[in-house]
PDB file of C-alpha atoms in Angstrom:
ATOM      1  CA  MET Q  83      -8.741   5.753   3.332  1.00  0.00           C
ATOM      2  CA  THR Q  84      -7.673   4.451   6.647  1.00  0.00           C
ATOM      3  CA  ASP Q  85      -4.720   2.718   5.138  1.00  0.00           C
ATOM      4  CA  LEU Q  86      -3.520   5.929   3.185  1.00  0.00           C
ATOM      5  CA  LEU Q  87      -3.619   7.689   6.426  1.00  0.00           C
ATOM      6  CA  HIS Q  88      -1.420   5.039   8.054  1.00  0.00           C
ATOM      7  CA  VAL Q  89       1.015   5.131   5.321  1.00  0.00           C
ATOM      8  CA  ILE Q  90       1.003   9.146   5.636  1.00  0.00           C
ATOM      9  CA  LEU Q  91       1.727   8.928   9.314  1.00  0.00           C
ATOM     10  CA  LEU Q  92       4.510   6.179   8.756  1.00  0.00           C
ATOM     11  CA  GLY Q  93       6.051   8.666   6.341  1.00  0.00           C
ATOM     12  CA  ILE Q  94       5.865  11.474   8.578  1.00  0.00           C
ATOM     13  CA  ILE Q  95       7.536   9.474  11.491  1.00  0.00           C
ATOM     14  CA  GLU Q  96      10.085   8.375   9.124  1.00  0.00           C
ATOM     15  CA  GLY Q  97      10.833  11.408   7.922  1.00  0.00           C
ATOM     16  CA  ILE Q  98      11.169  13.114  11.300  1.00  0.00           C
ATOM     17  CA  THR Q  99      13.067  10.236  13.043  1.00  0.00           C
ATOM     18  CA  GLU Q 100      15.466   9.237  10.362  1.00  0.00           C
ATOM     19  CA  PHE Q 101      18.295  11.884  11.080  1.00  0.00           C
ATOM     20  CA  LEU Q 102      17.036  12.878  14.742  1.00  0.00           C
ATOM     21  CA  PRO Q 103      19.400  10.691  17.018  1.00  0.00           C
ATOM     22  CA  ILE Q 104      15.914   8.903  18.253  1.00  0.00           C
ATOM     23  CA  SER Q 105      15.919   5.920  16.163  1.00  0.00           C
ATOM     24  CA  SER Q 106      13.743   5.772  12.964  1.00  0.00           C
ATOM     25  CA  THR Q 107      13.493   1.928  12.864  1.00  0.00           C
ATOM     26  CA  GLY Q 108      12.359   1.752  16.572  1.00  0.00           C
ATOM     27  CA  HIS Q 109       9.858   4.367  15.968  1.00  0.00           C
ATOM     28  CA  LEU Q 110       8.071   2.650  12.963  1.00  0.00           C
ATOM     29  CA  LEU Q 111       8.335  -0.708  14.830  1.00  0.00           C
ATOM     30  CA  ILE Q 112       6.495   0.741  17.654  1.00  0.00           C
ATOM     31  CA  ALA Q 113       4.127   2.740  15.659  1.00  0.00           C
ATOM     32  CA  GLU Q 114       3.307  -0.621  13.614  1.00  0.00           C
ATOM     33  CA  LYS Q 115       2.379  -2.274  16.774  1.00  0.00           C
ATOM     34  CA  PHE Q 116       0.482   0.623  18.038  1.00  0.00           C
ATOM     35  CA  GLY Q 117      -1.745   0.289  15.267  1.00  0.00           C
ATOM     36  CA  LEU Q 118      -0.732   1.672  11.942  1.00  0.00           C
ATOM     37  CA  GLY Q 119      -0.152  -1.917  10.536  1.00  0.00           C
ATOM     38  CA  ALA Q 120       2.992  -4.187   9.784  1.00  0.00           C
ATOM     39  CA  ARG Q 121       4.805  -3.285   6.602  1.00  0.00           C
ATOM     40  CA  SER Q 122       7.183  -5.068   4.324  1.00  0.00           C
ATOM     41  CA  ASP Q 123      10.716  -4.816   4.766  1.00  0.00           C
ATOM     42  CA  LEU Q 124      10.822  -3.349   1.339  1.00  0.00           C
ATOM     43  CA  PHE Q 125       8.251  -0.564   2.289  1.00  0.00           C
ATOM     44  CA  ASN Q 126      10.389   0.298   5.695  1.00  0.00           C
ATOM     45  CA  ILE Q 127      13.665   0.698   3.834  1.00  0.00           C
ATOM     46  CA  GLY Q 128      12.011   2.280   0.842  1.00  0.00           C
ATOM     47  CA  ILE Q 129      10.751   5.200   3.022  1.00  0.00           C
ATOM     48  CA  GLN Q 130      14.119   5.265   4.695  1.00  0.00           C
ATOM     49  CA  ALA Q 131      15.491   6.049   1.093  1.00  0.00           C
ATOM     50  CA  GLY Q 132      12.933   9.009   0.910  1.00  0.00           C
ATOM     51  CA  ALA Q 133      14.726  10.415   4.069  1.00  0.00           C
ATOM     52  CA  ILE Q 134      17.923   9.877   2.611  1.00  0.00           C
ATOM     53  CA  LEU Q 135      16.740  11.710  -0.870  1.00  0.00           C
ATOM     54  CA  ALA Q 136      16.143  14.631   1.241  1.00  0.00           C
ATOM     55  CA  VAL Q 137      19.716  14.646   2.614  1.00  0.00           C
ATOM     56  CA  THR Q 138      21.068  14.255  -0.834  1.00  0.00           C
ATOM     57  CA  LEU Q 139      19.369  17.310  -2.103  1.00  0.00           C
ATOM     58  CA  ILE Q 140      20.665  19.392   1.149  1.00  0.00           C
ATOM     59  CA  TYR Q 141      24.198  18.404   0.777  1.00  0.00           C
ATOM     60  CA  TRP Q 142      24.268  18.136  -3.011  1.00  0.00           C
ATOM     61  CA  LYS Q 143      26.827  20.981  -3.353  1.00  0.00           C
ATOM     62  CA  ARG Q 144      29.157  19.213  -1.048  1.00  0.00           C
ATOM     63  CA  ILE Q 145      28.520  15.816  -2.521  1.00  0.00           C
ATOM     64  CA  TRP Q 146      29.216  17.258  -6.194  1.00  0.00           C
ATOM     65  CA  GLN Q 147      32.123  19.097  -4.821  1.00  0.00           C
ATOM     66  CA  LEU Q 148      33.740  15.874  -3.677  1.00  0.00           C
ATOM     67  CA  LEU Q 149      32.815  14.117  -6.874  1.00  0.00           C
ATOM     68  CA  THR Q 150      34.165  16.837  -9.305  1.00  0.00           C
ATOM     69  CA  GLN Q 151      37.292  17.820  -7.359  1.00  0.00           C
ATOM     70  CA  TRP Q 152      38.538  14.702  -5.937  1.00  0.00           C
ATOM     71  CA  ARG Q 153      42.029  15.438  -7.625  1.00  0.00           C
ATOM     72  CA  ASP Q 154      42.217  18.030  -4.817  1.00  0.00           C
ATOM     73  CA  PRO Q 155      43.974  16.150  -1.574  1.00  0.00           C
ATOM     74  CA  ALA Q 156      41.498  17.184   0.796  1.00  0.00           C
ATOM     75  CA  ASN Q 157      38.434  16.250  -0.885  1.00  0.00           C
ATOM     76  CA  ARG Q 158      40.184  12.852  -2.112  1.00  0.00           C
ATOM     77  CA  ASP Q 159      40.786  12.069   1.198  1.00  0.00           C
ATOM     78  CA  TYR Q 160      37.799  12.813   2.745  1.00  0.00           C
ATOM     79  CA  LEU Q 161      36.165  11.166  -0.269  1.00  0.00           C
ATOM     80  CA  LEU Q 162      38.095   7.866   0.395  1.00  0.00           C
ATOM     81  CA  LYS Q 163      37.166   7.903   4.315  1.00  0.00           C
ATOM     82  CA  LEU Q 164      33.518   8.206   3.148  1.00  0.00           C
ATOM     83  CA  VAL Q 165      34.113   4.964   1.222  1.00  0.00           C
ATOM     84  CA  VAL Q 166      35.909   2.529   3.321  1.00  0.00           C
ATOM     85  CA  ALA Q 167      32.939   3.873   5.986  1.00  0.00           C
ATOM     86  CA  PHE Q 168      30.464   2.787   3.816  1.00  0.00           C
ATOM     87  CA  LEU Q 169      32.464  -0.219   2.632  1.00  0.00           C
ATOM     88  CA  ILE Q 170      33.017  -1.620   6.549  1.00  0.00           C
ATOM     89  CA  THR Q 171      29.453  -1.164   7.054  1.00  0.00           C
ATOM     90  CA  ALA Q 172      28.392  -3.045   3.858  1.00  0.00           C
ATOM     91  CA  VAL Q 173      30.506  -6.039   4.523  1.00  0.00           C
ATOM     92  CA  LEU Q 174      29.611  -6.357   8.219  1.00  0.00           C
ATOM     93  CA  GLY Q 175      26.152  -6.033   7.455  1.00  0.00           C
ATOM     94  CA  LEU Q 176      26.193  -8.912   4.791  1.00  0.00           C
ATOM     95  CA  ILE Q 177      28.159 -10.853   7.664  1.00  0.00           C
ATOM     96  CA  ALA Q 178      25.244 -10.040  10.015  1.00  0.00           C
ATOM     97  CA  VAL Q 179      22.607 -11.384   7.590  1.00  0.00           C
ATOM     98  CA  LYS Q 180      24.708 -14.341   6.772  1.00  0.00           C
ATOM     99  CA  LEU Q 181      24.619 -14.880  10.251  1.00  0.00           C
ATOM    100  CA  GLY Q 182      20.972 -14.972  10.601  1.00  0.00           C
ATOM    101  CA  PHE Q 183      20.652 -11.460  12.945  1.00  0.00           C
ATOM    102  CA  LYS Q 184      17.095 -10.207  12.451  1.00  0.00           C
ATOM    103  CA  LEU Q 185      15.516  -7.191  13.816  1.00  0.00           C
ATOM    104  CA  PRO Q 186      13.420  -7.785  16.774  1.00  0.00           C
ATOM    105  CA  GLU Q 187       9.523  -7.672  16.401  1.00  0.00           C
ATOM    106  CA  THR Q 188       8.782  -6.904  20.074  1.00  0.00           C
ATOM    107  CA  VAL Q 189       8.574  -3.650  21.688  1.00  0.00           C
ATOM    108  CA  THR Q 190      10.827  -4.366  24.848  1.00  0.00           C
ATOM    109  CA  PRO Q 191      14.125  -4.541  23.484  1.00  0.00           C
ATOM    110  CA  VAL Q 192      13.579  -1.402  21.589  1.00  0.00           C
ATOM    111  CA  ALA Q 193      12.479   0.412  24.650  1.00  0.00           C
ATOM    112  CA  TRP Q 194      15.797  -0.825  26.433  1.00  0.00           C
ATOM    113  CA  ALA Q 195      17.702   0.502  23.594  1.00  0.00           C
ATOM    114  CA  LEU Q 196      16.064   3.763  23.653  1.00  0.00           C
ATOM    115  CA  VAL Q 197      16.849   3.960  27.176  1.00  0.00           C
ATOM    116  CA  ILE Q 198      20.450   2.582  27.455  1.00  0.00           C
ATOM    117  CA  GLY Q 199      21.029   4.979  24.182  1.00  0.00           C
ATOM    118  CA  GLY Q 200      20.031   8.009  25.825  1.00  0.00           C
ATOM    119  CA  LEU Q 201      21.941   7.659  28.833  1.00  0.00           C
ATOM    120  CA  TRP Q 202      25.047   6.973  26.674  1.00  0.00           C
ATOM    121  CA  MET Q 203      24.502  10.139  24.762  1.00  0.00           C
ATOM    122  CA  ILE Q 204      24.252  12.187  28.012  1.00  0.00           C
ATOM    123  CA  ALA Q 205      27.769  10.668  28.862  1.00  0.00           C
ATOM    124  CA  ALA Q 206      29.064  11.012  25.553  1.00  0.00           C
ATOM    125  CA  GLU Q 207      28.026  15.051  25.096  1.00  0.00           C
ATOM    126  CA  ARG Q 208      29.859  15.283  28.254  1.00  0.00           C
ATOM    127  CA  LEU Q 209      32.864  13.541  27.000  1.00  0.00           C
ATOM    128  CA  ALA Q 210      33.065  14.796  23.783  1.00  0.00           C
ATOM    129  CA  ALA Q 211      32.795  18.611  25.430  1.00  0.00           C
ATOM    130  CA  ARG Q 212      35.924  17.960  27.048  1.00  0.00           C
ATOM    131  CA  GLN Q 213      37.815  17.657  23.888  1.00  0.00           C
ATOM    132  CA  PRO Q 214      39.614  20.495  21.822  1.00  0.00           C
ATOM    133  CA  GLU Q 215      37.724  21.610  18.812  1.00  0.00           C
ATOM    134  CA  ARG Q 216      38.260  19.370  15.874  1.00  0.00           C
ATOM    135  CA  SER Q 217      36.530  19.361  12.547  1.00  0.00           C
ATOM    136  CA  THR Q 218      39.021  17.132  10.675  1.00  0.00           C
ATOM    137  CA  VAL Q 219      37.636  13.589  10.060  1.00  0.00           C
ATOM    138  CA  THR Q 220      40.607  11.127  10.871  1.00  0.00           C
ATOM    139  CA  TRP Q 221      40.748   7.396   9.525  1.00  0.00           C
ATOM    140  CA  LYS Q 222      40.023   6.059  13.371  1.00  0.00           C
ATOM    141  CA  VAL Q 223      36.837   8.206  13.083  1.00  0.00           C
ATOM    142  CA  ALA Q 224      35.717   6.744   9.546  1.00  0.00           C
ATOM    143  CA  ILE Q 225      36.487   3.244  10.611  1.00  0.00           C
ATOM    144  CA  LEU Q 226      34.413   3.632  13.916  1.00  0.00           C
ATOM    145  CA  VAL Q 227      31.325   5.414  12.237  1.00  0.00           C
ATOM    146  CA  GLY Q 228      31.349   2.422   9.618  1.00  0.00           C
ATOM    147  CA  ILE Q 229      31.239   0.168  12.670  1.00  0.00           C
ATOM    148  CA  ALA Q 230      28.593   2.101  14.622  1.00  0.00           C
ATOM    149  CA  GLN Q 231      26.503   2.587  11.385  1.00  0.00           C
ATOM    150  CA  MET Q 232      26.179  -1.492  10.932  1.00  0.00           C
ATOM    151  CA  ILE Q 233      25.612  -1.920  14.882  1.00  0.00           C
ATOM    152  CA  ALA Q 234      22.915   0.693  14.865  1.00  0.00           C
ATOM    153  CA  GLY Q 235      21.167  -1.251  11.871  1.00  0.00           C
ATOM    154  CA  ILE Q 236      20.694  -4.489  13.652  1.00  0.00           C
ATOM    155  CA  PHE Q 237      19.796  -2.958  17.081  1.00  0.00           C
ATOM    156  CA  PRO Q 238      16.485  -0.777  16.655  1.00  0.00           C
ATOM    157  CA  GLY Q 239      16.174   1.890  19.030  1.00  0.00           C
ATOM    158  CA  THR Q 240      19.713   2.516  18.888  1.00  0.00           C
ATOM    159  CA  SER Q 241      19.864   5.248  16.053  1.00  0.00           C
ATOM    160  CA  ARG Q 242      22.087   5.317  13.125  1.00  0.00           C
ATOM    161  CA  SER Q 243      22.522   8.935  13.381  1.00  0.00           C
ATOM    162  CA  ALA Q 244      23.331   8.965  17.118  1.00  0.00           C
ATOM    163  CA  ALA Q 245      25.798   6.024  16.926  1.00  0.00           C
ATOM    164  CA  THR Q 246      27.322   7.551  13.784  1.00  0.00           C
ATOM    165  CA  ILE Q 247      27.564  11.088  15.013  1.00  0.00           C
ATOM    166  CA  PHE Q 248      28.916  10.249  18.537  1.00  0.00           C
ATOM    167  CA  ALA Q 249      31.482   7.847  17.174  1.00  0.00           C
ATOM    168  CA  ALA Q 250      32.991  10.703  15.322  1.00  0.00           C
ATOM    169  CA  MET Q 251      32.561  13.057  18.367  1.00  0.00           C
ATOM    170  CA  LEU Q 252      34.263  10.933  21.023  1.00  0.00           C
ATOM    171  CA  PHE Q 253      36.888   9.511  18.817  1.00  0.00           C
ATOM    172  CA  GLY Q 254      38.426  12.656  16.882  1.00  0.00           C
ATOM    173  CA  THR Q 255      36.056  15.000  15.141  1.00  0.00           C
ATOM    174  CA  SER Q 256      34.635  16.666  18.582  1.00  0.00           C
ATOM    175  CA  ASN Q 257      33.046  19.594  16.263  1.00  0.00           C
ATOM    176  CA  ARG Q 258      29.256  18.884  16.079  1.00  0.00           C
ATOM    177  CA  ALA Q 259      28.805  20.081  12.558  1.00  0.00           C
ATOM    178  CA  ALA Q 260      31.547  18.282  11.146  1.00  0.00           C
ATOM    179  CA  ALA Q 261      30.693  14.960  12.873  1.00  0.00           C
ATOM    180  CA  THR Q 262      27.027  15.379  11.809  1.00  0.00           C
ATOM    181  CA  GLU Q 263      28.061  16.255   8.175  1.00  0.00           C
ATOM    182  CA  PHE Q 264      30.407  13.161   7.841  1.00  0.00           C
ATOM    183  CA  ALA Q 265      27.438  10.558   9.220  1.00  0.00           C
ATOM    184  CA  PHE Q 266      24.974  11.950   7.072  1.00  0.00           C
ATOM    185  CA  LEU Q 267      27.194  11.405   4.011  1.00  0.00           C
ATOM    186  CA  VAL Q 268      28.124   8.027   5.047  1.00  0.00           C
ATOM    187  CA  GLY Q 269      24.384   7.218   5.471  1.00  0.00           C
ATOM    188  CA  ILE Q 270      23.719   8.257   1.822  1.00  0.00           C
ATOM    189  CA  PRO Q 271      25.330   5.288   0.250  1.00  0.00           C
ATOM    190  CA  THR Q 272      24.415   2.888   2.743  1.00  0.00           C
ATOM    191  CA  MET Q 273      20.759   3.439   2.679  1.00  0.00           C
ATOM    192  CA  TYR Q 274      20.800   3.693  -1.107  1.00  0.00           C
ATOM    193  CA  ALA Q 275      22.336   0.307  -1.243  1.00  0.00           C
ATOM    194  CA  ALA Q 276      20.043  -1.105   1.577  1.00  0.00           C
ATOM    195  CA  THR Q 277      17.134   0.002  -0.710  1.00  0.00           C
ATOM    196  CA  GLY Q 278      18.606  -1.647  -3.982  1.00  0.00           C
ATOM    197  CA  TYR Q 279      19.621  -4.845  -1.917  1.00  0.00           C
ATOM    198  CA  GLU Q 280      15.963  -5.299  -0.392  1.00  0.00           C
ATOM    199  CA  LEU Q 281      14.213  -4.623  -3.878  1.00  0.00           C
ATOM    200  CA  LEU Q 282      16.506  -6.947  -5.708  1.00  0.00           C
ATOM    201  CA  LYS Q 283      15.667  -9.699  -2.720  1.00  0.00           C
ATOM    202  CA  VAL Q 284      11.726  -9.109  -3.565  1.00  0.00           C
ATOM    203  CA  VAL Q 285      12.039  -9.339  -7.121  1.00  0.00           C
ATOM    204  CA  LYS Q 286      14.398 -12.587  -7.138  1.00  0.00           C
ATOM    205  CA  ASP Q 287      11.512 -13.818  -4.604  1.00  0.00           C
ATOM    206  CA  GLY Q 288       8.558 -13.180  -6.538  1.00  0.00           C
ATOM    207  CA  GLY Q 289       7.374 -10.876  -4.091  1.00  0.00           C
ATOM    208  CA  ALA Q 290       7.113  -7.797  -6.341  1.00  0.00           C
ATOM    209  CA  ALA Q 291       3.583  -8.564  -7.496  1.00  0.00           C
ATOM    210  CA  HIS Q 292       2.481  -8.649  -3.924  1.00  0.00           C
ATOM    211  CA  GLU Q 293       4.261  -5.673  -2.810  1.00  0.00           C
ATOM    212  CA  ASP Q 294       1.876  -2.307  -2.281  1.00  0.00           C
ATOM    213  CA  TRP Q 295       3.804  -0.063  -4.698  1.00  0.00           C
ATOM    214  CA  SER Q 296       1.345   2.897  -4.228  1.00  0.00           C
ATOM    215  CA  ALA Q 297       1.721   2.740  -0.481  1.00  0.00           C
ATOM    216  CA  LEU Q 298       5.649   2.647  -1.107  1.00  0.00           C
ATOM    217  CA  VAL Q 299       5.791   5.665  -2.950  1.00  0.00           C
ATOM    218  CA  ILE Q 300       3.378   7.629  -1.231  1.00  0.00           C
ATOM    219  CA  GLY Q 301       5.649   6.780   1.782  1.00  0.00           C
ATOM    220  CA  PHE Q 302       8.493   7.655   0.133  1.00  0.00           C
ATOM    221  CA  VAL Q 303       7.514  11.110  -1.001  1.00  0.00           C
ATOM    222  CA  ILE Q 304       6.271  12.068   2.439  1.00  0.00           C
ATOM    223  CA  SER Q 305       9.271  10.938   4.130  1.00  0.00           C
ATOM    224  CA  ALA Q 306      11.410  12.750   1.850  1.00  0.00           C
ATOM    225  CA  ILE Q 307       9.159  15.816   2.417  1.00  0.00           C
ATOM    226  CA  VAL Q 308       9.350  15.690   6.094  1.00  0.00           C
ATOM    227  CA  ALA Q 309      13.031  14.659   6.466  1.00  0.00           C
ATOM    228  CA  PHE Q 310      14.015  17.553   4.425  1.00  0.00           C
ATOM    229  CA  ILE Q 311      12.313  20.062   6.606  1.00  0.00           C
ATOM    230  CA  ALA Q 312      13.827  18.074   9.820  1.00  0.00           C
ATOM    231  CA  VAL Q 313      17.281  17.765   8.486  1.00  0.00           C
ATOM    232  CA  LYS Q 314      17.401  21.668   7.898  1.00  0.00           C
ATOM    233  CA  TRP Q 315      16.116  22.634  11.285  1.00  0.00           C
ATOM    234  CA  LEU Q 316      18.503  19.907  13.028  1.00  0.00           C
ATOM    235  CA  LEU Q 317      21.722  21.503  11.304  1.00  0.00           C
ATOM    236  CA  GLY Q 318      20.639  24.781  12.246  1.00  0.00           C
ATOM    237  CA  TYR Q 319      19.583  23.682  16.032  1.00  0.00           C
ATOM    238  CA  ILE Q 320      23.182  21.879  16.337  1.00  0.00           C
ATOM    239  CA  ARG Q 321      25.174  25.129  15.884  1.00  0.00           C
ATOM    240  CA  SER Q 322      24.151  26.663  19.386  1.00  0.00           C
ATOM    241  CA  HIS Q 323      22.545  23.575  21.222  1.00  0.00           C
ATOM    242  CA  THR Q 324      23.723  19.854  22.430  1.00  0.00           C
ATOM    243  CA  PHE Q 325      22.059  16.685  21.565  1.00  0.00           C
ATOM    244  CA  THR Q 326      20.918  16.418  25.385  1.00  0.00           C
ATOM    245  CA  PRO Q 327      17.184  17.022  24.816  1.00  0.00           C
ATOM    246  CA  PHE Q 328      17.022  14.356  22.442  1.00  0.00           C
ATOM    247  CA  ALA Q 329      18.724  11.820  25.037  1.00  0.00           C
ATOM    248  CA  ILE Q 330      15.843  12.837  27.716  1.00  0.00           C
ATOM    249  CA  TYR Q 331      13.191  12.317  25.094  1.00  0.00           C
ATOM    250  CA  ARG Q 332      14.622   8.704  24.359  1.00  0.00           C
ATOM    251  CA  ILE Q 333      14.801   7.906  28.212  1.00  0.00           C
ATOM    252  CA  ALA Q 334      11.606   9.347  28.957  1.00  0.00           C
ATOM    253  CA  PHE Q 335       9.722   7.395  25.711  1.00  0.00           C
ATOM    254  CA  GLY Q 336      11.756   4.095  26.486  1.00  0.00           C
ATOM    255  CA  VAL Q 337      11.041   4.322  30.289  1.00  0.00           C
ATOM    256  CA  ALA Q 338       7.222   4.522  29.369  1.00  0.00           C
ATOM    257  CA  LEU Q 339       7.427   1.646  26.795  1.00  0.00           C
ATOM    258  CA  LEU Q 340       8.918  -0.424  29.622  1.00  0.00           C
ATOM    259  CA  LEU Q 341       5.864   0.708  32.038  1.00  0.00           C
ATOM    260  CA  LEU Q 342       2.955   0.545  29.575  1.00  0.00           C
ATOM    261  CA  VAL Q 343       3.876  -2.209  27.260  1.00  0.00           C
ATOM    262  CA  PRO Q 344       3.966  -5.924  28.704  1.00  0.00           C
ATOM    263  CA  ALA Q 345       7.285  -7.723  28.387  1.00  0.00           C
ATOM    264  CA  GLY Q 346       7.193  -9.607  24.936  1.00  0.00           C
ATOM    265  CA  ALA Q 347       4.528  -7.720  23.331  1.00  0.00           C
TER     266      ALA Q 347
END
C-alpha cells in the first residue's frame, strides 16, 4: 500500500508539473530523493507520456485539422515546422546520448536550474512584453524551440515547457497562447518517441521482466488525469496572466533546496 501511494503521488506530481513551467523531471528527482523511492527511467518517461496523452486529447481537434487539411498552405507550413522542431530535438538528443550525457542524480544542480530558470523567466517575460503582438510561428522559432527542448531534456530543473514557450515568445511568437500551443504540440511526438525509445531499450536489455508494469500503468493513468486538469487550467490562466508567479515559485523552491539540502546530496 505504501508503494502504491508513492506511485500515485509521483503520477500527481508529474501531471501537475509536466506542462507548468516549473520542471517535471526536477520535481520527480526531488520527490524520489525525499522518500518516494527511485524509479526506472522507463517509469519516469512512461508517466510523462501519460501527461502527453492528456495534451493530445486537449489538442485533438487542432491535430486532426493539421493532419487532414495539410493541403491548406497555412496548415502545411505549421505542420512542417512542428516536424522540423521535433527532428532537431531527436537528432540533438541522440547525439547527447552518444556523448554520454546523463541526468544528474543529486538535488543541487536541479535547485540551481530552478533558480536560474526562474530569474531568466522574469527577464524573458519583460522582454517579450516589449515586442509587438505576433501569433505567427516563424522558421527561426521552430528551430529554436527544437533546440530549447533538447537542452531542457538534459538539464533537469530547466523545464521543457518554460524553455520552449519562452524561446517562441522571445524570437518571434510573442503571443502567449500561440507560443504555448506550438511548444505543447512539439512535445507530443517528442515524448511519445522518448517513451518508445526507452521501452525498446528495456526490452532489448532484457529488463522488461524486472519492470514494475502495474506501477507504470497506475502512474501513467494518474498522470494523464491530473495533467488534463492542469493544462486546461493553464490555457485559461495564460489568457490574462503572465508566467511570473511560476518564476517566483521556482526561485523560492530552488533557494529552499540549496539551503536545506547539503551539497551533493
